[in-house]
Short mmCIF file of C-alpha atoms in Angstrom, two decimals:
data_model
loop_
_atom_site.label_atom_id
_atom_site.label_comp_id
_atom_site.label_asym_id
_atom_site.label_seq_id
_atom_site.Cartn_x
_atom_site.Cartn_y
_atom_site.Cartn_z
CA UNK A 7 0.00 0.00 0.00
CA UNK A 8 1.57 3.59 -0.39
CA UNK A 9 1.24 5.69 1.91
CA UNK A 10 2.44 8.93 1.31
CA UNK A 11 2.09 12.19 3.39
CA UNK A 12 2.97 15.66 1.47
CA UNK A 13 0.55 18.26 2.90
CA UNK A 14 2.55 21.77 1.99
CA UNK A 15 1.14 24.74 3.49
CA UNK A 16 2.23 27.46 0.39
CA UNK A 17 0.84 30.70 1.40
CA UNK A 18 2.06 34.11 0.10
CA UNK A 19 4.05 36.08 2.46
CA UNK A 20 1.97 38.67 3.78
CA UNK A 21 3.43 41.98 4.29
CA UNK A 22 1.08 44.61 5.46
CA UNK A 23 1.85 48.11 6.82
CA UNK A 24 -0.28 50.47 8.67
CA UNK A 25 0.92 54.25 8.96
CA UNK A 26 -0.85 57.00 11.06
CA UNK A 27 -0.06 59.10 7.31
CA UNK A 28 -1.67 56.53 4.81
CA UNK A 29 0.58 58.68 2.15
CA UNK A 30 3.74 57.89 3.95
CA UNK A 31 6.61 56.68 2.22
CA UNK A 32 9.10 53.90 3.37
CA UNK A 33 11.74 56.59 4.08
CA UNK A 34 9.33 58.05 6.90
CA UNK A 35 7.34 54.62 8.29
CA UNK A 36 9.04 53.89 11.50
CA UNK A 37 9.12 49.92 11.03
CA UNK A 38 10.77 48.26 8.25
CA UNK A 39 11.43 44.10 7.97
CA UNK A 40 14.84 43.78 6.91
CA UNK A 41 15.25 40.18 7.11
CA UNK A 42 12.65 36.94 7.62
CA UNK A 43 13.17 33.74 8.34
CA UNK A 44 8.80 32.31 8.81
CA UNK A 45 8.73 28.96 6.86
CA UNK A 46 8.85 26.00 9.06
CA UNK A 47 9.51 21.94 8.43
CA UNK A 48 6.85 19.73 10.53
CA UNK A 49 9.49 19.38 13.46
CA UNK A 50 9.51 22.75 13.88
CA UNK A 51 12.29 25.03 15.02
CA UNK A 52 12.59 28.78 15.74
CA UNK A 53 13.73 31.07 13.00
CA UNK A 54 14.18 35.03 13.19
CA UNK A 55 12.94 38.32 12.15
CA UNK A 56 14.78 41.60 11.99
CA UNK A 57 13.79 45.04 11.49
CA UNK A 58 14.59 48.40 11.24
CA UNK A 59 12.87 51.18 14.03
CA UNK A 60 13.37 53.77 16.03
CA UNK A 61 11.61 52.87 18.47
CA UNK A 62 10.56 49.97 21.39
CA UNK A 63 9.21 46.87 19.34
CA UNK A 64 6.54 44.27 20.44
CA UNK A 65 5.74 41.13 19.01
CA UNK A 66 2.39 39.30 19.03
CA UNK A 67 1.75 36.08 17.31
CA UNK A 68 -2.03 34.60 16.22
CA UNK A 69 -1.76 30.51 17.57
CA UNK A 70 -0.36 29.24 20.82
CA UNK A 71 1.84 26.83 18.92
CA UNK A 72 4.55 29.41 17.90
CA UNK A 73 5.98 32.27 20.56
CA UNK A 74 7.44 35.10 19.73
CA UNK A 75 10.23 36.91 21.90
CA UNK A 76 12.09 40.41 21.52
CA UNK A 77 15.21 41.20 21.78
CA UNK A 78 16.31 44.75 20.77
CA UNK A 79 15.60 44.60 16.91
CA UNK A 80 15.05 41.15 16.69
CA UNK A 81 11.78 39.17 17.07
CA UNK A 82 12.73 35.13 17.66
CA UNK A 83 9.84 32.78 16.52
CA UNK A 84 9.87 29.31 18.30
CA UNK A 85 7.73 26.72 16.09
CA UNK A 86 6.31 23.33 17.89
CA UNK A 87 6.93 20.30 15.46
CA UNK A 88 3.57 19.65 13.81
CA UNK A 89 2.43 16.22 14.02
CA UNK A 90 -0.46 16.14 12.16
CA UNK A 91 -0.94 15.80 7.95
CA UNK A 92 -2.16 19.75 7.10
CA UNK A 93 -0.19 22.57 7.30
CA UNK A 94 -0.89 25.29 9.80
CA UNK A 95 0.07 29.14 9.71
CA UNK A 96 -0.34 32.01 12.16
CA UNK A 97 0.32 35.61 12.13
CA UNK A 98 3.04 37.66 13.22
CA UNK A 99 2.00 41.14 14.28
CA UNK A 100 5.15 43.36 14.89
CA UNK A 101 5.02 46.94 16.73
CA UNK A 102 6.33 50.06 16.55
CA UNK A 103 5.15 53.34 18.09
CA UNK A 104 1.89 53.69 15.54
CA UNK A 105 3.53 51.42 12.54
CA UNK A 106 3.33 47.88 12.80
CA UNK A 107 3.84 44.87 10.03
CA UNK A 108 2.26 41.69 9.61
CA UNK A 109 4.02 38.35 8.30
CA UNK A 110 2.29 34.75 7.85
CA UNK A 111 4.55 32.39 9.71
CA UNK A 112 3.77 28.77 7.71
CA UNK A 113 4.85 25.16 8.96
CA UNK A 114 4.42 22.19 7.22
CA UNK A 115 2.65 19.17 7.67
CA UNK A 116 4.22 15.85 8.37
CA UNK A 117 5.79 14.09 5.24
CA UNK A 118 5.58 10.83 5.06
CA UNK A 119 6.56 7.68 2.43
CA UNK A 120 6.64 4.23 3.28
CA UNK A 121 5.34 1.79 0.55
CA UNK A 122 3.89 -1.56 1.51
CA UNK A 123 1.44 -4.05 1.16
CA UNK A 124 -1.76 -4.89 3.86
CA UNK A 125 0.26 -8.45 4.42
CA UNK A 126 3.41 -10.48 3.79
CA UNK A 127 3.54 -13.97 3.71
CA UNK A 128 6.13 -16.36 4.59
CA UNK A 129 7.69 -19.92 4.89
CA UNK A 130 8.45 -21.40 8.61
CA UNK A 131 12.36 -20.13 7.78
CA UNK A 132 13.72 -16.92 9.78
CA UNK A 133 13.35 -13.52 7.24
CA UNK A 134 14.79 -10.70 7.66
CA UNK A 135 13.25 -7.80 5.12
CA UNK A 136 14.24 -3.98 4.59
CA UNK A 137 11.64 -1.29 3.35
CA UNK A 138 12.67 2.33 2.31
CA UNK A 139 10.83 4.79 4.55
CA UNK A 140 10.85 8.37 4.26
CA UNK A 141 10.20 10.70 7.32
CA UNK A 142 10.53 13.94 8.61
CA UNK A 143 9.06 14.00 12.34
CA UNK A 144 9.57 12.00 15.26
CA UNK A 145 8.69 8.40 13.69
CA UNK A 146 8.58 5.09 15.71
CA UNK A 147 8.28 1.45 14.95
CA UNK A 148 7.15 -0.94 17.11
CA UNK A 149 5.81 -4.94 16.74
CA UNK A 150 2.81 -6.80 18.05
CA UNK A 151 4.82 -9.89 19.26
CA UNK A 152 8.41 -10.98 20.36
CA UNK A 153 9.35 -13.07 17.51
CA UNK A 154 8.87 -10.17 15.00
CA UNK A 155 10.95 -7.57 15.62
CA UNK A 156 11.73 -4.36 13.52
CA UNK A 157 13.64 -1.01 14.00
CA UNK A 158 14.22 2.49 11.41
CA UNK A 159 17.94 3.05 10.37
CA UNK A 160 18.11 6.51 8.45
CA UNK A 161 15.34 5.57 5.22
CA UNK A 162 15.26 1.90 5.84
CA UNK A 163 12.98 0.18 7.94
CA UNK A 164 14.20 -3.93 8.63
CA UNK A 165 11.79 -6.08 10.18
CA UNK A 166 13.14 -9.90 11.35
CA UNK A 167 11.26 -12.74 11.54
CA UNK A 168 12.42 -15.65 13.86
CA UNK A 169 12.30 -19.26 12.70
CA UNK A 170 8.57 -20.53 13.22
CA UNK A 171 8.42 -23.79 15.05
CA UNK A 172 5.14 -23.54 16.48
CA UNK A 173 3.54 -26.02 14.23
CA UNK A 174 0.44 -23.47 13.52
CA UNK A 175 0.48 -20.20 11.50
CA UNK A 176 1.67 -16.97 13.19
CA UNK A 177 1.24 -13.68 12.59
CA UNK A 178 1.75 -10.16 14.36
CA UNK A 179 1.86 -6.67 13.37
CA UNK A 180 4.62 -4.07 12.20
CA UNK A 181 3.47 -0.69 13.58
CA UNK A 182 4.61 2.69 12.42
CA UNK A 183 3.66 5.86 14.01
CA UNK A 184 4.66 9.41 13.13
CA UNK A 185 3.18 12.60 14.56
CA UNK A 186 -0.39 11.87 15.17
CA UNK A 187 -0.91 8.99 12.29
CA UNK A 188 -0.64 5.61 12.44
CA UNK A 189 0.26 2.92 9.98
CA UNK A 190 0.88 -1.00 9.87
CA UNK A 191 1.20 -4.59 8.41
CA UNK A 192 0.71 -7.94 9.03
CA UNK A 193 3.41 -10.28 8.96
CA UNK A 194 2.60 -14.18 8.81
CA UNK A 195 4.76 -17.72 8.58
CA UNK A 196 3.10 -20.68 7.70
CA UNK A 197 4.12 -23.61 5.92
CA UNK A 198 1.13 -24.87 3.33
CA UNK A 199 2.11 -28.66 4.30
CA UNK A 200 2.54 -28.80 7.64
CA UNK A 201 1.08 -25.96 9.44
CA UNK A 202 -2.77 -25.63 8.34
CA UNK A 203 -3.56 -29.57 8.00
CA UNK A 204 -4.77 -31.16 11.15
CA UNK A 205 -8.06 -31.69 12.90
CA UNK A 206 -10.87 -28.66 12.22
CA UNK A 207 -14.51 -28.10 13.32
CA UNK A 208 -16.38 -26.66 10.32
CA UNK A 209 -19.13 -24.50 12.45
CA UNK A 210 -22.09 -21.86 11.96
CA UNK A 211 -25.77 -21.21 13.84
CA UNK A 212 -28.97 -22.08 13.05
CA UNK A 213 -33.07 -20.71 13.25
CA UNK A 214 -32.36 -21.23 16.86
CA UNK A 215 -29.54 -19.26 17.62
CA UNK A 216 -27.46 -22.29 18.33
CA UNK A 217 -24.08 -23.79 16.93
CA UNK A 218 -24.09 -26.97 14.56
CA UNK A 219 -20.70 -28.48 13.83
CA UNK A 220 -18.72 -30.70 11.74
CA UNK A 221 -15.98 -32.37 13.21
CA UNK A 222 -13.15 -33.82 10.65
CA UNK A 223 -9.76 -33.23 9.32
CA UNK A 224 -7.76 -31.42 6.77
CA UNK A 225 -5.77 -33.34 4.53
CA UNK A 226 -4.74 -33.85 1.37
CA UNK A 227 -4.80 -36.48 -1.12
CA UNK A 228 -2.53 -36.17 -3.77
CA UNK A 229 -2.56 -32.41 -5.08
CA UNK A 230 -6.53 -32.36 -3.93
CA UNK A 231 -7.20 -30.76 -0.15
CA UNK A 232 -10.01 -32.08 1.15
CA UNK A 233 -12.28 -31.34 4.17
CA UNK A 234 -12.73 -34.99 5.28
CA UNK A 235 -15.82 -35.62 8.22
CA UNK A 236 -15.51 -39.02 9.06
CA UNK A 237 -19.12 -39.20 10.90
CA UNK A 238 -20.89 -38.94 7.68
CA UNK A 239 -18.06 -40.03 5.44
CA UNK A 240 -18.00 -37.00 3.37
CA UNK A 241 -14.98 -35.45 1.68
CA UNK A 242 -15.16 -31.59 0.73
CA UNK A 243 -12.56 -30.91 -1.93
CA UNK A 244 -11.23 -26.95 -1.16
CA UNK A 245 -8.60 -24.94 -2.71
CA UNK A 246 -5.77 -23.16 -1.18
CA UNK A 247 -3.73 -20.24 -2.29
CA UNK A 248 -0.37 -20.74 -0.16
CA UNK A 249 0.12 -16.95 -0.56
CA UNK A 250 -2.37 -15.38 1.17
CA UNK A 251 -3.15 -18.42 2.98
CA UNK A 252 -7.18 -18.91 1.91
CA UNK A 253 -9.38 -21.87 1.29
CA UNK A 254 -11.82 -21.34 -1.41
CA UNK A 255 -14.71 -23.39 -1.39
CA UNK A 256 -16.96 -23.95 -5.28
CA UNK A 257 -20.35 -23.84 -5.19
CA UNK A 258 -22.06 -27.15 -5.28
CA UNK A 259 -18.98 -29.13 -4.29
CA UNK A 260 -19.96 -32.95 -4.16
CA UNK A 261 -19.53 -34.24 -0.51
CA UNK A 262 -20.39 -37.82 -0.42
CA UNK A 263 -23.99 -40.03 0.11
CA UNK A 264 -26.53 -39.33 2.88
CA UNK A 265 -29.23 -42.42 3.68
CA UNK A 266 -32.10 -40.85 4.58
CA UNK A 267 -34.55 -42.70 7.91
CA UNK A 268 -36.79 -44.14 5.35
CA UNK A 269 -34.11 -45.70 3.38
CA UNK A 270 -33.61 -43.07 0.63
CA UNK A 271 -30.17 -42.43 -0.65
CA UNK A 272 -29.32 -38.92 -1.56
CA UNK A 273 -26.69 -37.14 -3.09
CA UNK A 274 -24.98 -34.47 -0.49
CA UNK A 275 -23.64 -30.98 -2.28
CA UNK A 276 -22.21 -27.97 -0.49
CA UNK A 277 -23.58 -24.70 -1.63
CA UNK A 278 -22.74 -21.21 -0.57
CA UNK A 279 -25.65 -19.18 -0.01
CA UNK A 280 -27.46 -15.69 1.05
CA UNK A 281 -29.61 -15.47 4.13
CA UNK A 282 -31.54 -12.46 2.93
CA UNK A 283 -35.14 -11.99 5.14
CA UNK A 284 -35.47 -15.83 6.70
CA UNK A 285 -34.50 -17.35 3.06
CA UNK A 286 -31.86 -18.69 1.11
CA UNK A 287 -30.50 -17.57 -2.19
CA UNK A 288 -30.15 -20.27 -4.18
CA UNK A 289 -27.84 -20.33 -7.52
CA UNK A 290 -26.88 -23.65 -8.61
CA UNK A 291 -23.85 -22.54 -10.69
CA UNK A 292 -20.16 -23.71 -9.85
CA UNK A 293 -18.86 -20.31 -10.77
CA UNK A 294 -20.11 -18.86 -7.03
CA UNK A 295 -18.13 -20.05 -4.10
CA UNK A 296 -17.16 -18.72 -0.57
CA UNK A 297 -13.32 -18.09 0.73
CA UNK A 298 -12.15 -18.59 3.98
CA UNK A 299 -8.87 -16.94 5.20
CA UNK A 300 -6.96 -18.48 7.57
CA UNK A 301 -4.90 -16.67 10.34
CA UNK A 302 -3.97 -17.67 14.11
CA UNK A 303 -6.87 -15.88 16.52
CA UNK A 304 -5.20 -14.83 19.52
CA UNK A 305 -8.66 -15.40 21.48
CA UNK A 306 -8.98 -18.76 20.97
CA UNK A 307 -5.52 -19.83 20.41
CA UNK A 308 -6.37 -21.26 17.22
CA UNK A 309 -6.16 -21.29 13.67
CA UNK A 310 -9.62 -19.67 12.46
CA UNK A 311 -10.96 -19.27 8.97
CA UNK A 312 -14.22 -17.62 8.13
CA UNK A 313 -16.41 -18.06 5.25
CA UNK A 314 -17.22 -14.65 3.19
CA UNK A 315 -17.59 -13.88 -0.66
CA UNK A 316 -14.98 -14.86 -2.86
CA UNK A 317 -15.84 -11.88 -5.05
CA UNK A 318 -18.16 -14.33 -7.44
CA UNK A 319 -21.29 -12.99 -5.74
CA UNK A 320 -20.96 -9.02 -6.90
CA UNK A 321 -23.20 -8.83 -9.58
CA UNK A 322 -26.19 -10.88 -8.14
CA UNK A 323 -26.71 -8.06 -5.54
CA UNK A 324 -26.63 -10.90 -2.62
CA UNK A 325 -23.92 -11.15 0.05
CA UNK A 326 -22.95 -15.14 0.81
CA UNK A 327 -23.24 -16.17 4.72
CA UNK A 328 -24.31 -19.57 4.50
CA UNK A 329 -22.88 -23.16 3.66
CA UNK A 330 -26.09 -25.78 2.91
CA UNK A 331 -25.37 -29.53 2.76
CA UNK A 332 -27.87 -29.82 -0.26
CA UNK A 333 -29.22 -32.87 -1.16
CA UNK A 334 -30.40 -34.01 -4.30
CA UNK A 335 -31.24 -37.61 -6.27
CA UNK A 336 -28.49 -36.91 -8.80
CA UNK A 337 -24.83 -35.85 -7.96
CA UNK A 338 -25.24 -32.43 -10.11
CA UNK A 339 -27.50 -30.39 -8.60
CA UNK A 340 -30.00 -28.58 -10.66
CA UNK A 341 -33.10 -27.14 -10.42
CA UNK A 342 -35.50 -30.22 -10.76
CA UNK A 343 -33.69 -33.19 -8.64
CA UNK A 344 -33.04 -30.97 -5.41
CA UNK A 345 -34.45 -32.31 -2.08
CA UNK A 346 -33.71 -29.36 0.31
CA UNK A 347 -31.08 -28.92 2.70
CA UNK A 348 -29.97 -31.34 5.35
CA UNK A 349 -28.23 -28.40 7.50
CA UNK A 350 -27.75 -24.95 7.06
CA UNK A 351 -24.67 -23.02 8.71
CA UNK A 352 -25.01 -19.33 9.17
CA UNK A 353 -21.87 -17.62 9.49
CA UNK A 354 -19.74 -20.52 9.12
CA UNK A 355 -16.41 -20.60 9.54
CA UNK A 356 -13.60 -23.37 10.21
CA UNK A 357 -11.73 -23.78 13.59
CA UNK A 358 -8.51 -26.12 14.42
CA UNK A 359 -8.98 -28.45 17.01
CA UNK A 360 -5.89 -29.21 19.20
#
């Protein structure tokens, strides 16, 4: 993602003179700037003003964030550092007997660069990874657990991942704060072999309010992943894209057989549905599906995944939130051999049992 911060506050200078004679010239006013130093960098800083008088001179400034102070001739402007994204500017009222001056003092708001994407990905193997950064206020980097670290050297930000030997995915934040804004990533290890396959609870509610699940295991067979649930002999083949790491579930994916109490034997199919006003959206296409990414939940201390639209679902104006065991007297599902459902899970999502 890029994230770049270059609010410039580019005002005019403003000069303005007021003279008891409005005819004067500049030979007779009695206050003249000779020299100005009012444009400020985010971190602030104090920069001067000199002029020419006769007499006493007072200084009064506009905002409580700059302060003015005279000495003889000389009015000295302390800035605050800014630490917000817009520019600010104040004015600087300077006195003479009856002449005074005005000047804008300007600072700029914070600039910031730091390129990066939401989430980066990685093998079980330690990583170490530098980022340019560019900065030009008080900027801090800090990390959401103790085997990520990360630190800012000049324009490079390094993060270091230690070796993960957890057996589970991990991931943890990289935080970056400067001024008063915030910014982050996720890092994550995982190995697609090892790590995700294991024992899972495939969960969601029902018309009551309460939680059906679906205890069996993640495994593969060959190149195929399959949910496997052993209690009704039913294999759900899933797909997983190792980079993100997601499971991605097709519409009417074939499960297995279901014998029903008066001896019928049905077909069992997995759709992904809408819950929209007490029913479900149908569509019995195998171009909709549901994805569910995967990440460790600190709450449960567990790897989670949770079912939501693949993106398939856009144009049909319906939002998926439901996984239906569909049965039907054929194994492809169409309009005129479905049965019903078998079980509906609202909100479903996949859990690792330990």
């Amino acid at each position: 993602m890029n994230k770049t911060l270059y609010t410039l506050l580019l005002l005019p200078l403003l000069l303005a003179a007021c003279d008891s004679d409005d005819n004067a010239t500049s030979e007779e006013r009695q206050l003249l700037i000779v020299s100005s130093q009012v444009f400020f960098p985010s971190q602030g800083g104090t920069g001067l003003v000199e002029v020419k008088s006769q007499q006493q001179v007072t200084a009064v400034l506009s905002a409580d964030w700059c302060h003015a102070q005279v000495n003889d001739h000389t009015v000295s402007i302390a800035v605050q550092a800014n630490r917000v994204v817009e520019g600010r500017s104040a004015i600087l009222t300077i006195h003479s007997g009856t002449d005074s001056v005005q000047l804008t003092v300007q600072q700029r708001g914070i600039v910031y660069r730091f390129d990066h994407q939401d989430r980066y990905v990685f093998g079980d193997t330690a990583v170490v990874r530098d980022m340019p950064i560019t900065y030009d206020n008080e900027t801090q980097v800090t990390t959401s657990a103790d085997w990520l670290t990360a630190a800012i050297d000049g324009d490079t930000l390094r993060y270091t991942c230690a070796e993960n030997a957890s057996g589970d995915i991990r991931s943890a934040w990289v935080r970056v704060s400067t001024g008063e804004y915030a910014d982050s990533f996720k890092v994550m290890q995982y190995d697609a072999r090892t790590d995700i396959l294991g024992k899972y609870r495939l969960a969601g509610t029902v018309a009551n309010g309460s939680t059906v699940t679906f205890d069996g295991t993640l495994s593969y067979t060959g190149k195929t992943l399959y949910f496997r649930i052993p209690d009704h002999n039913w294999n759900i083949a899933m797909t997983l894209d190792e980079n993100e790491p997601t499971l991605y579930l097709k519409n009417t994916e074939y499960a297995g057989r279901y014998k029903a109490d008066d001896g019928t034997n049905y077909y069992v199919s997995l759709l992904t549905s809408a819950l929209v006003d007490g029913n479900f959206q149908l569509n019995l296409s195998g171009t909709y599906g549901m994805k569910a990414p995967l990440d460790y939940d600190a709450d449960t201390q567990t790897i989670i995944g949770r079912f939501t639209d693949d993106g398939s679902w856009s144009k049909t104006g319906y939002t998926p939130n439901a996984l239906l065991f569909w049965l039907t007297t054929a194994r492809t599902p169409n309009s005129s051999n479905g049965y019903g459902y078998l079980q509906a899970l609202v909100d479903p999502y996949l859990q690792r049992i330990k």
